[in-house]
Coordinates of C-alpha atoms in Angstrom, one line a residue:
M234 CA 191.6 64.2 69.7
A235 CA 190.7 64.9 73.8
A236 CA 188.4 67.8 74.8
H237 CA 190.1 68.9 77.9
I238 CA 193.8 69.7 77.8
R239 CA 195.0 68.5 81.5
R240 CA 198.2 69.1 81.9
R241 CA 200.6 72.3 83.1
L242 CA 200.5 74.6 80.4
R243 CA 204.2 76.2 80.5
K244 CA 204.9 80.1 80.6
G245 CA 207.1 80.2 77.8
A246 CA 205.2 81.7 74.3
T247 CA 205.9 82.3 71.1
T248 CA 205.6 85.1 68.2
T249 CA 202.0 86.0 67.3
A250 CA 202.9 85.1 64.0
V251 CA 203.2 81.2 65.1
A252 CA 200.2 82.1 67.7
A253 CA 197.9 83.2 65.0
A254 CA 198.7 80.1 62.7
A255 CA 198.2 77.6 65.6
V256 CA 194.9 79.4 66.4
A257 CA 193.5 79.0 63.0
A258 CA 194.4 74.9 63.2
L259 CA 192.7 74.8 66.4
A260 CA 189.4 76.4 64.9
A261 CA 189.5 74.5 62.6
S262 CA 190.0 71.2 64.7
Q263 CA 188.4 71.8 68.3
A264 CA 191.8 70.3 69.6
P265 CA 194.8 71.5 71.4
A266 CA 197.0 72.7 69.1
A267 CA 200.4 70.9 69.5
P268 CA 202.8 73.2 72.0
L269 CA 205.5 75.3 70.7
A270 CA 209.1 75.4 71.6
E271 CA 209.8 76.4 75.0
G272 CA 211.3 79.9 75.4
A273 CA 210.0 81.5 72.5
T274 CA 208.7 85.0 72.9
G275 CA 205.4 85.9 72.9
G276 CA 202.4 88.5 73.5
D277 CA 204.2 92.2 73.9
Q278 CA 206.9 90.9 76.1
Q279 CA 209.6 88.0 76.6
A280 CA 208.6 86.1 79.2
A281 CA 210.5 86.1 82.5
G282 CA 211.4 83.9 85.1
G283 CA 213.5 83.5 88.4
E284 CA 212.4 85.7 91.3
S285 CA 210.2 89.3 91.3
G286 CA 209.0 91.0 93.6
G287 CA 206.2 91.8 91.6
P288 CA 204.1 90.8 88.5
E289 CA 205.9 88.7 86.0
D290 CA 205.9 91.2 83.2
G291 CA 203.6 92.7 83.4
A292 CA 200.8 89.7 82.5
A293 CA 197.5 90.7 84.4
T294 CA 197.4 87.2 86.1
G295 CA 201.3 86.5 86.9
N296 CA 200.4 83.7 84.1
S297 CA 198.2 82.1 87.3
P298 CA 196.6 78.5 86.7
Y299 CA 193.6 78.6 84.1
Y300 CA 190.8 76.0 83.4
T301 CA 191.6 74.3 80.0
D302 CA 188.0 72.8 79.3
L303 CA 187.2 73.6 75.3
P304 CA 184.4 74.7 73.9
P305 CA 181.7 71.5 72.7
L306 CA 182.8 70.4 69.0
V307 CA 178.9 71.3 68.2
T308 CA 178.4 74.9 68.1
P309 CA 175.9 76.6 70.0
D310 CA 174.1 78.0 66.7
R311 CA 174.9 78.7 63.3
P312 CA 176.6 81.4 61.6
G313 CA 175.1 84.8 61.7
S314 CA 172.8 83.9 63.9
S315 CA 171.8 86.2 67.0
S316 CA 173.6 86.1 70.1
N317 CA 171.3 87.1 72.3
L318 CA 169.3 83.6 72.1
P319 CA 166.5 83.8 75.2
A320 CA 167.1 81.8 78.2
A321 CA 166.8 78.1 78.4
T322 CA 167.3 77.7 74.8
G323 CA 171.0 76.2 73.4
S324 CA 174.0 74.4 74.8
A325 CA 174.4 74.7 78.2
E326 CA 178.4 75.7 77.4
A327 CA 176.8 78.4 75.6
G328 CA 174.7 79.9 78.4
I329 CA 176.0 82.5 80.4
P330 CA 175.0 84.2 83.8
A331 CA 172.6 86.5 83.5
S332 CA 175.1 89.0 85.7
V333 CA 178.0 88.0 84.2
L334 CA 176.7 88.7 80.6
A335 CA 175.6 92.0 81.7
A336 CA 179.0 93.1 83.1
Y337 CA 180.6 92.1 79.7
K338 CA 178.1 93.9 77.5
Q339 CA 178.2 97.4 79.7
A340 CA 181.7 97.0 79.8
E341 CA 181.9 96.7 75.8
R342 CA 179.2 100.0 76.0
T343 CA 181.4 101.5 78.5
V344 CA 184.9 101.0 76.1
G345 CA 183.0 102.0 73.2
T346 CA 182.5 105.2 74.4
T347 CA 185.9 106.1 75.8
D348 CA 188.0 104.3 73.2
P349 CA 185.5 103.2 70.4
A350 CA 189.4 102.7 67.7
C351 CA 189.9 99.3 70.0
R352 CA 186.6 97.9 69.3
L353 CA 186.2 95.5 72.1
P354 CA 183.7 92.9 71.4
W355 CA 182.1 91.3 74.9
Q356 CA 182.5 87.7 73.4
L357 CA 186.2 87.9 73.8
L358 CA 185.8 89.1 77.7
A359 CA 183.5 86.3 78.2
A360 CA 186.3 84.1 76.7
I361 CA 188.6 85.1 79.3
G362 CA 186.3 85.0 82.1
K363 CA 185.4 81.4 81.4
V364 CA 189.0 80.4 81.2
E365 CA 190.4 82.4 84.2
S366 CA 186.7 81.6 86.8
G367 CA 184.5 80.0 84.8
Q368 CA 182.0 82.7 84.9
A369 CA 183.0 83.4 88.3
R370 CA 181.9 80.3 89.2
G371 CA 179.1 79.4 86.9
G372 CA 177.6 82.8 88.3
Q373 CA 177.9 82.8 91.9
V374 CA 177.6 86.4 92.3
D375 CA 174.9 88.8 94.7
A376 CA 172.8 91.1 92.5
N377 CA 175.3 93.6 92.7
G378 CA 177.8 91.7 91.1
T379 CA 180.0 90.6 93.8
T380 CA 181.3 87.0 93.8
L381 CA 178.8 85.1 96.8
S382 CA 182.8 84.0 98.2
P383 CA 186.1 85.3 96.9
I384 CA 187.8 83.4 94.0
L385 CA 191.6 83.2 94.6
G386 CA 193.9 81.7 93.3
P387 CA 196.4 79.5 94.7
A388 CA 199.6 81.2 96.6
L389 CA 202.3 82.8 93.7
N390 CA 206.0 81.3 95.6
G391 CA 207.4 79.5 92.7
Q392 CA 206.6 75.5 93.7
G393 CA 205.1 75.2 90.2
F394 CA 203.6 78.5 89.3
A395 CA 205.6 82.1 89.0
L396 CA 206.9 83.8 92.0
I397 CA 205.4 87.0 92.8
K398 CA 206.1 88.2 96.1
D399 CA 202.8 90.0 98.2
T400 CA 202.6 94.0 96.5
D401 CA 199.2 94.3 98.4
G402 CA 199.9 93.3 102.1
G403 CA 197.2 90.9 101.6
A404 CA 194.3 94.1 101.0
Y405 CA 193.0 92.2 98.3
D406 CA 194.2 88.4 98.1
S407 CA 194.7 87.7 101.9
D408 CA 198.1 86.6 101.7
A409 CA 200.5 89.1 103.2
V410 CA 203.8 86.7 101.8
H411 CA 202.8 86.0 98.2
D412 CA 200.1 87.9 95.5
R413 CA 197.2 85.2 94.2
A414 CA 195.5 86.0 91.4
V415 CA 191.6 87.6 92.8
G416 CA 188.0 87.7 91.8
P417 CA 186.3 86.4 88.3
M418 CA 188.9 87.6 85.8
Q419 CA 191.8 87.5 88.1
F420 CA 193.9 89.9 88.6
I421 CA 197.4 89.7 90.5
P422 CA 196.7 92.9 92.9
S423 CA 199.5 94.8 91.4
T424 CA 197.3 94.8 88.0
W425 CA 194.5 95.7 89.7
A426 CA 195.8 98.9 91.3
T427 CA 196.6 99.9 88.5
W428 CA 193.6 98.8 86.1
G429 CA 191.0 98.6 88.6
Q430 CA 187.2 100.0 88.2
D431 CA 184.5 101.2 89.7
A432 CA 181.7 100.1 86.7
N433 CA 178.8 99.4 89.3
G434 CA 179.0 103.0 91.0
D435 CA 179.2 102.4 94.9
G436 CA 182.0 103.7 95.3
R437 CA 184.5 100.9 95.3
K438 CA 187.2 98.9 93.1
D439 CA 186.5 95.7 94.0
P440 CA 188.4 92.6 91.7
N441 CA 185.6 90.5 93.4
N442 CA 182.6 92.2 91.8
I443 CA 182.2 91.2 88.2
Y444 CA 181.3 94.9 86.6
D445 CA 184.5 96.4 88.1
A446 CA 186.5 93.3 86.7
A447 CA 184.6 93.0 83.2
L448 CA 185.8 97.1 82.5
A449 CA 189.1 96.7 84.3
A450 CA 190.0 93.4 81.9
G451 CA 188.5 95.3 78.9
R452 CA 190.3 98.4 79.3
Y453 CA 193.6 96.2 80.0
L454 CA 193.2 94.7 76.7
C455 CA 192.8 97.7 74.9
A456 CA 196.0 99.8 76.5
G457 CA 199.0 100.4 73.9
G458 CA 196.2 101.7 71.4
R459 CA 195.4 98.0 70.3
N460 CA 192.6 97.7 67.6
L461 CA 190.8 94.0 68.5
A462 CA 189.2 93.8 65.1
V463 CA 193.0 92.6 64.5
A464 CA 193.9 89.6 64.3
A465 CA 197.5 90.5 65.5
D466 CA 196.4 93.3 68.2
L467 CA 193.9 90.9 69.9
D468 CA 196.7 88.4 69.9
R469 CA 199.2 90.4 71.7
A470 CA 195.7 91.5 74.0
V471 CA 195.2 88.0 74.5
L472 CA 199.0 87.0 75.5
S473 CA 199.6 90.2 77.9
Y474 CA 196.6 88.6 80.3
N475 CA 198.9 85.2 80.4
Q476 CA 201.8 84.5 78.6
S477 CA 201.1 81.0 77.1
T478 CA 200.4 80.2 73.7
E479 CA 198.0 77.4 74.9
Y480 CA 195.9 80.1 77.0
L481 CA 195.9 82.2 73.7
R482 CA 194.4 79.1 72.0
T483 CA 191.8 78.2 74.4
V484 CA 190.6 81.8 75.1
R485 CA 190.4 82.2 70.9
S486 CA 188.4 78.4 71.1
W487 CA 185.6 80.0 73.5
F488 CA 185.6 83.5 71.5
A489 CA 184.6 82.0 68.4
Y490 CA 182.5 79.5 70.3
Y491 CA 181.0 82.6 71.8
Q492 CA 180.6 84.6 68.5
R493 CA 178.6 81.7 67.1
G494 CA 175.9 82.5 70.1
T495 CA 175.3 82.1 73.3
H496 CA 172.2 82.9 76.0
E497 CA 171.2 83.9 79.0
V498 CA 170.7 81.6 82.7
P499 CA 169.9 82.6 86.0
D500 CA 172.8 83.7 87.8
G501 CA 174.5 80.4 89.6
S502 CA 173.3 77.6 87.3
G503 CA 176.1 78.0 84.8
V504 CA 178.3 75.2 83.5
L505 CA 181.3 75.2 85.4
P506 CA 184.9 73.8 83.8
T507 CA 186.7 70.7 84.6
A508 CA 190.2 70.7 84.1
P509 CA 192.6 73.5 85.9
S510 CA 196.4 74.2 84.1
T511 CA 197.9 73.0 87.1
P512 CA 197.0 70.8 90.2
T513 CA 197.6 71.9 93.2
P514 CA 201.6 71.4 94.1
S515 CA 203.1 68.8 95.0
P516 CA 206.7 67.4 95.8
T517 CA 208.1 66.4 92.4
P518 CA 208.4 62.6 92.1
T519 CA 211.1 60.8 91.0
P520 CA 211.9 60.8 87.5
S521 CA 212.7 57.9 85.6
P522 CA 213.7 57.0 81.9
T523 CA 211.9 56.9 78.8
P524 CA 212.9 56.1 75.2
G525 CA 215.0 59.0 73.7
G526 CA 217.1 59.2 77.1
T527 CA 214.3 61.8 78.7
T528 CA 212.9 61.5 82.1
S529 CA 209.0 62.0 82.8
P530 CA 207.3 61.6 86.6
T531 CA 206.8 57.7 87.5
P532 CA 203.1 57.0 87.0
S533 CA 200.8 56.1 89.7
P534 CA 200.0 52.5 89.8
S535 CA 196.7 51.7 88.4
P536 CA 194.6 48.5 87.3
S537 CA 195.0 46.6 84.7
K538 CA 192.5 47.2 81.3
P539 CA 190.1 44.9 81.5
G540 CA 190.2 41.8 79.3
G541 CA 193.9 41.4 80.1
G542 CA 196.5 43.0 78.7
G543 CA 198.2 45.5 81.1
T544 CA 199.8 44.5 84.0
K545 CA 200.2 45.4 87.7
P546 CA 202.8 47.3 88.8
S547 CA 205.7 46.0 90.5
P548 CA 205.0 46.4 94.8
S549 CA 207.6 49.2 96.3
P550 CA 209.9 48.0 99.0
S551 CA 208.0 48.6 103.0
K552 CA 211.4 50.0 104.0
P553 CA 214.7 50.7 102.2
G554 CA 217.1 47.5 101.8
D555 CA 214.8 44.7 103.4
G556 CA 212.8 43.4 100.1
S557 CA 209.8 43.0 101.6
T558 CA 207.1 44.1 100.0
S559 CA 203.5 45.4 101.7
P560 CA 199.7 43.4 100.6
T561 CA 198.1 45.1 97.4
P562 CA 196.0 47.2 99.1
T563 CA 192.0 46.1 99.2
P564 CA 190.4 49.0 97.2
T565 CA 187.8 50.7 99.2
P566 CA 184.6 50.4 97.7
P567 CA 182.7 53.3 96.5
R568 CA 180.3 55.2 98.1
P569 CA 176.9 54.6 96.3
T570 CA 176.0 58.3 94.7
P571 CA 172.7 59.9 95.9
P572 CA 169.8 60.7 93.8
P573 CA 170.4 64.3 92.2
K574 CA 167.7 66.7 93.6
P575 CA 165.3 67.4 90.9
T576 CA 166.3 70.6 89.0
P577 CA 163.5 73.1 89.4
S578 CA 162.1 74.1 85.8
P579 CA 162.9 77.9 84.5
A580 CA 159.0 79.3 85.5
E581 CA 159.7 77.9 89.1
T582 CA 163.2 79.4 89.4
F583 CA 163.4 82.9 90.4
G584 CA 164.9 85.3 88.1
S585 CA 164.8 88.8 88.8
L586 CA 163.7 92.0 90.9
E587 CA 162.2 95.1 89.3
N588 CA 160.8 98.6 90.2
A589 CA 156.7 98.0 89.7
G590 CA 156.2 101.9 89.5
T591 CA 158.1 103.2 92.7
G592 CA 157.8 107.1 92.3
P593 CA 159.7 109.7 94.5
L594 CA 160.1 109.0 98.5
T595 CA 159.8 112.3 100.4
A596 CA 157.7 113.3 103.3
T597 CA 158.2 115.8 105.5
A598 CA 158.8 114.8 109.4
G599 CA 156.1 113.3 110.7
G600 CA 153.7 112.7 108.0
T601 CA 153.0 109.8 105.4
F602 CA 154.7 109.0 102.3
E603 CA 151.9 109.0 99.5
E604 CA 154.5 107.0 97.8
R605 CA 154.5 102.8 98.8
V606 CA 157.9 100.9 97.2
S607 CA 156.6 98.3 95.2
V608 CA 158.6 95.7 92.8
R609 CA 157.7 92.8 90.9
A610 CA 159.3 89.7 90.8
R611 CA 159.8 87.4 87.3
N612 CA 161.0 83.9 86.9
A613 CA 163.7 82.5 84.8
L614 CA 161.8 82.8 81.6
G615 CA 161.3 86.8 82.7
A616 CA 157.0 85.5 83.4
P617 CA 155.6 87.3 86.3
M618 CA 156.6 85.0 89.1
A619 CA 153.5 84.7 92.0
Q620 CA 154.0 83.2 95.8
L621 CA 157.2 84.9 96.3
P622 CA 158.2 86.2 99.9
V623 CA 159.8 89.9 99.6
T624 CA 161.3 91.4 102.5
F625 CA 161.6 94.9 102.8
T626 CA 163.8 96.8 105.2
I627 CA 164.0 100.2 106.5
T628 CA 167.9 101.5 107.0
G629 CA 168.4 105.3 108.4
T630 CA 168.6 107.4 111.4
T631 CA 165.3 109.5 110.9
G632 CA 163.1 106.9 112.7
T633 CA 160.6 106.3 109.3
L634 CA 158.8 102.7 110.1
F635 CA 156.4 101.0 108.2
D636 CA 152.5 101.4 109.1
G637 CA 152.3 99.4 112.0
G638 CA 155.7 100.2 113.6
K639 CA 158.2 97.6 112.2
K640 CA 161.7 98.1 109.8
K641 CA 161.1 95.0 108.5
V642 CA 157.9 93.2 106.5
T643 CA 157.7 90.4 104.5
V644 CA 155.3 90.5 101.7
I645 CA 153.8 87.4 98.9
S646 CA 153.8 88.6 95.7
K647 CA 151.0 88.6 93.7
A648 CA 149.3 87.1 90.5
D649 CA 151.2 89.6 88.6
G650 CA 154.7 89.3 90.5
T651 CA 154.3 92.6 92.6
A652 CA 154.4 92.7 96.0
T653 CA 154.1 95.8 98.0
A654 CA 155.1 97.0 101.3
P655 CA 152.9 98.9 103.7
A656 CA 153.2 102.6 103.7
L657 CA 155.9 104.8 105.4
K658 CA 155.6 106.5 108.6
A659 CA 158.1 109.1 108.5
G660 CA 159.9 110.0 111.6
E661 CA 160.8 113.2 113.3
K662 CA 164.5 113.6 112.1
T663 CA 165.2 115.0 108.6
G664 CA 167.7 113.3 106.3
K665 CA 167.9 110.4 104.3
F666 CA 167.6 106.5 104.1
T667 CA 167.1 103.9 102.2
V668 CA 164.4 101.3 101.3
T669 CA 166.1 97.4 100.8
A670 CA 163.7 94.4 99.0
T671 CA 164.9 91.2 98.8
A672 CA 163.9 88.1 97.3
G673 CA 165.1 84.8 96.9
T674 CA 167.2 82.6 98.6
N675 CA 170.0 80.9 96.6
R676 CA 171.1 83.5 94.4
P677 CA 168.9 86.5 96.5
R678 CA 168.3 89.6 94.0
T679 CA 167.9 93.1 96.0
L680 CA 166.4 96.6 95.0
T681 CA 167.5 99.6 97.1
Y682 CA 165.2 102.8 97.4
E683 CA 166.1 106.5 98.4
A684 CA 163.8 108.0 100.7
S685 CA 164.2 111.4 102.2
V686 CA 162.2 113.5 105.4
T687 CA 162.2 116.8 104.8
A688 CA 161.4 119.6 107.8
R689 CA 158.0 120.3 108.5
Q690 CA 156.6 123.2 106.0
A691 CA 154.5 126.3 107.0
D692 CA 153.4 128.5 104.1
K693 CA 151.9 131.6 106.4
I694 CA 152.7 132.7 109.6
V695 CA 150.7 135.8 111.5
R696 CA 151.7 138.0 114.7
V697 CA 149.3 137.1 117.5
G698 CA 148.3 140.7 118.6
D699 CA 148.5 144.3 117.2
K700 CA 149.8 145.8 120.1
A701 CA 152.7 148.5 119.7
L702 CA 155.9 146.8 120.9
V703 CA 158.3 150.1 122.8
A704 CA 160.9 149.8 125.0
A705 CA 163.0 152.9 126.6
P706 CA 166.8 152.5 125.6
G707 CA 168.3 150.0 127.3
E708 CA 165.3 148.5 128.3
K709 CA 163.5 145.7 128.2
F710 CA 159.9 145.6 126.0
A711 CA 157.3 144.6 127.9
D712 CA 154.9 142.5 125.5
A713 CA 156.2 139.1 124.6
V714 CA 156.0 138.5 120.9
T715 CA 154.0 135.6 119.8
V716 CA 153.0 134.2 115.9
K717 CA 151.4 131.7 114.9
A718 CA 152.6 129.3 111.3
T719 CA 150.2 127.8 109.4
H720 CA 150.0 125.3 106.3
K721 CA 147.1 124.9 104.1
G722 CA 145.6 127.1 107.1
I723 CA 145.7 124.1 109.3
A724 CA 147.8 124.7 112.4
A725 CA 152.0 124.0 111.3
P726 CA 153.7 122.4 114.8
G727 CA 157.1 121.7 115.0
V728 CA 157.8 123.8 111.9
A729 CA 161.3 125.8 111.8
V730 CA 161.2 129.6 112.5
T731 CA 164.0 131.9 112.1
A732 CA 164.0 135.4 113.8
T733 CA 166.6 138.3 113.1
M734 CA 166.8 142.1 113.1
V735 CA 166.9 143.5 110.1
K736 CA 167.2 146.9 108.3
D737 CA 164.8 146.5 105.1
S738 CA 161.2 144.4 105.2
L739 CA 162.7 141.6 102.5
G740 CA 165.7 141.1 105.5
L741 CA 168.1 141.5 102.8
I742 CA 170.1 143.4 105.5
D743 CA 171.1 142.5 109.3
N744 CA 170.8 145.2 111.8
D745 CA 173.6 145.2 114.0
K746 CA 172.3 148.2 116.3
G747 CA 169.1 148.3 118.3
P748 CA 167.1 145.5 119.9
Y749 CA 168.3 141.9 120.4
F750 CA 168.2 138.6 121.9
K751 CA 170.1 137.5 124.9
D752 CA 172.2 134.2 124.3
A753 CA 173.2 131.9 127.3
D754 CA 176.1 133.9 128.4
G755 CA 173.4 136.8 128.4
K756 CA 175.8 138.6 125.1
P757 CA 173.0 140.2 122.3
L758 CA 171.8 137.9 119.9
R759 CA 170.5 139.2 116.4
T760 CA 169.0 136.1 114.6
L761 CA 167.6 133.1 116.3
D762 CA 166.2 129.3 115.0
L763 CA 163.1 128.5 116.5
T764 CA 160.8 126.0 116.5
T765 CA 156.7 126.0 116.9
G766 CA 154.6 124.5 119.3
A767 CA 151.8 121.6 118.9
D768 CA 149.4 124.4 118.3
G769 CA 151.5 126.1 115.9
L770 CA 152.5 128.9 118.1
L771 CA 155.6 130.0 118.8
Q772 CA 156.7 132.6 121.8
L773 CA 159.5 134.9 121.5
P774 CA 162.3 134.8 123.6
E775 CA 162.4 138.6 125.5
I776 CA 163.8 141.2 123.3
F777 CA 166.1 144.2 124.7
A778 CA 166.6 148.2 123.2
D779 CA 170.1 148.8 123.4
E780 CA 170.8 152.7 123.6
N781 CA 170.3 153.9 120.0
P782 CA 166.7 155.3 119.6
G783 CA 164.5 154.1 116.4
T784 CA 162.3 152.3 114.5
Y785 CA 163.9 148.6 113.4
K786 CA 162.1 145.4 111.9
L787 CA 162.0 141.9 113.4
R788 CA 161.6 139.6 110.3
L789 CA 160.3 136.1 111.0
T790 CA 160.5 133.2 108.3
T791 CA 159.9 129.6 108.2
E792 CA 160.4 126.4 106.2
G793 CA 157.6 126.3 103.2
G794 CA 158.1 130.1 102.6
G795 CA 155.8 131.9 105.5
S796 CA 157.3 135.1 106.6
V797 CA 156.2 137.8 108.8
V798 CA 157.6 141.4 109.4
I799 CA 157.0 143.3 113.1
E800 CA 158.0 146.8 114.3
L801 CA 160.0 147.8 117.5
T802 CA 160.7 150.8 118.5
V803 CA 162.9 152.0 120.8
Q804 CA 162.4 155.6 122.3
A805 CA 162.2 157.5 125.5
P806 CA 159.3 158.3 127.5
E807 CA 158.1 161.4 127.3
E808 CA 158.8 164.0 130.0
T809 CA 156.1 165.8 131.7
A810 CA 156.0 169.3 132.7
P811 CA 156.0 170.4 136.1
E812 CA 152.2 171.9 137.6
E813 CA 152.2 175.7 138.1
T814 CA 152.0 176.5 141.9
E815 CA 149.4 180.1 142.2
T816 CA 150.8 182.2 144.8
P817 CA 148.5 184.0 147.4
E818 CA 147.7 187.1 146.8
A819 CA 149.2 189.2 149.9

């Protein structure tokens, strides 16, 4: 029997019991089962027709077209063998692109934690992903699992497909008139709005991301308390995804095939399917009678078979009613097929990029990071890959640069596959930034490292000078206050210092009277944020006394734990007694 189904799969479905029997027969023959009666029910709901403003009876894909290729007759491995064979082994059809396979397995683990009773097998997600998008077009995804270009089904405009009017304003499918199935798992927008997931932790629920889409598909299949280890529940789950018994048979075939064994292949190298369930809609051809009284479309003219026995189709009149005929067109000679480009061996194919031991990336403003960003490149076989250009890029506003003053540098990987970026020089602005390592051209891989610049620190601050600081009520302190900050005994420039008038030495209680600074408008201010100069020195602004005499405290603290308390005294000047004048004797 033919290995591909090349006809439009009908929207009608059958009962789960009949579908299960058909699947059993299909598994034995590896050929398409006969279509079931049109109009029968299937899955969890009755198939519906006619116009709809939303998804057709809740099917995840809106019953959109899908690929009908069936697995090879030869299974990838014998029963009971490993389903994690090494890369570049086994049947090409059994290979699943690395990121796509990782997404399926991650979804199985996640659902196994949140809904263990469902018993979701990742091979079922793989089967649906194969049928819906050919495993994201053979694994055409970036390092984060997002398809390199959006995967969109045809407009569900009722012309050969279901009619589903727009539900998302074109947000997901770029179509504000009709809905389209979106992404590697082909969700229609209204279903994604309910079931969309953020599985890769980037803060977005993206139907074009294989990790997000695989987890959404897993949760959708498990809905309603299904146990996918039970055949009837599994059939209902698949039929809820696309209400077609032939869809169920195709998915079931791939499910059984992947259960027999599979292996990982590099992203972008998966086998692409060839047989869509529905061609691009075209005008309905004029029906012609067939035996039995039914009608079928008039076939396109084709040449007779070699050796005779075939007949050429009668030429059609060039104009209605004139009886003339047009000459048989001369076939265009086929263009020569260019020779295929040599496929690089797995050892020459870039496979992955991993962290090569980079530790926490932190430095104080203006300093040098002790850690350097280092990655290791591996080929498709998992071995270290040398001579691979790796580009490191800094993104952020801290002013941090690589040694040499650049924000982007390219390093060639060594024999052990490692590539290490130049040292990082922290900028003057505190905050976080990222360093991204990128390698590969056709299928680039990226690794992103978070880094931070912290404020300069001082573990000690002292007053310069020891002269008592005294002022009369309502007057200004005549002597300026100067302090010096150090870190490990070395002058600490650019360190933040907080000066606060307090009641106690620990600075637990702020003072609301006594000495004060002035703000720009001349109003009293009892807390200031200041910064030490190039030599670690800081001279405080003028300090004023109010009308309350007494002894007060000024506490200064630094980033890094340094602190000092300085006494300020407000007192009236001592009055001098007038000298007695002697009266001369008479």
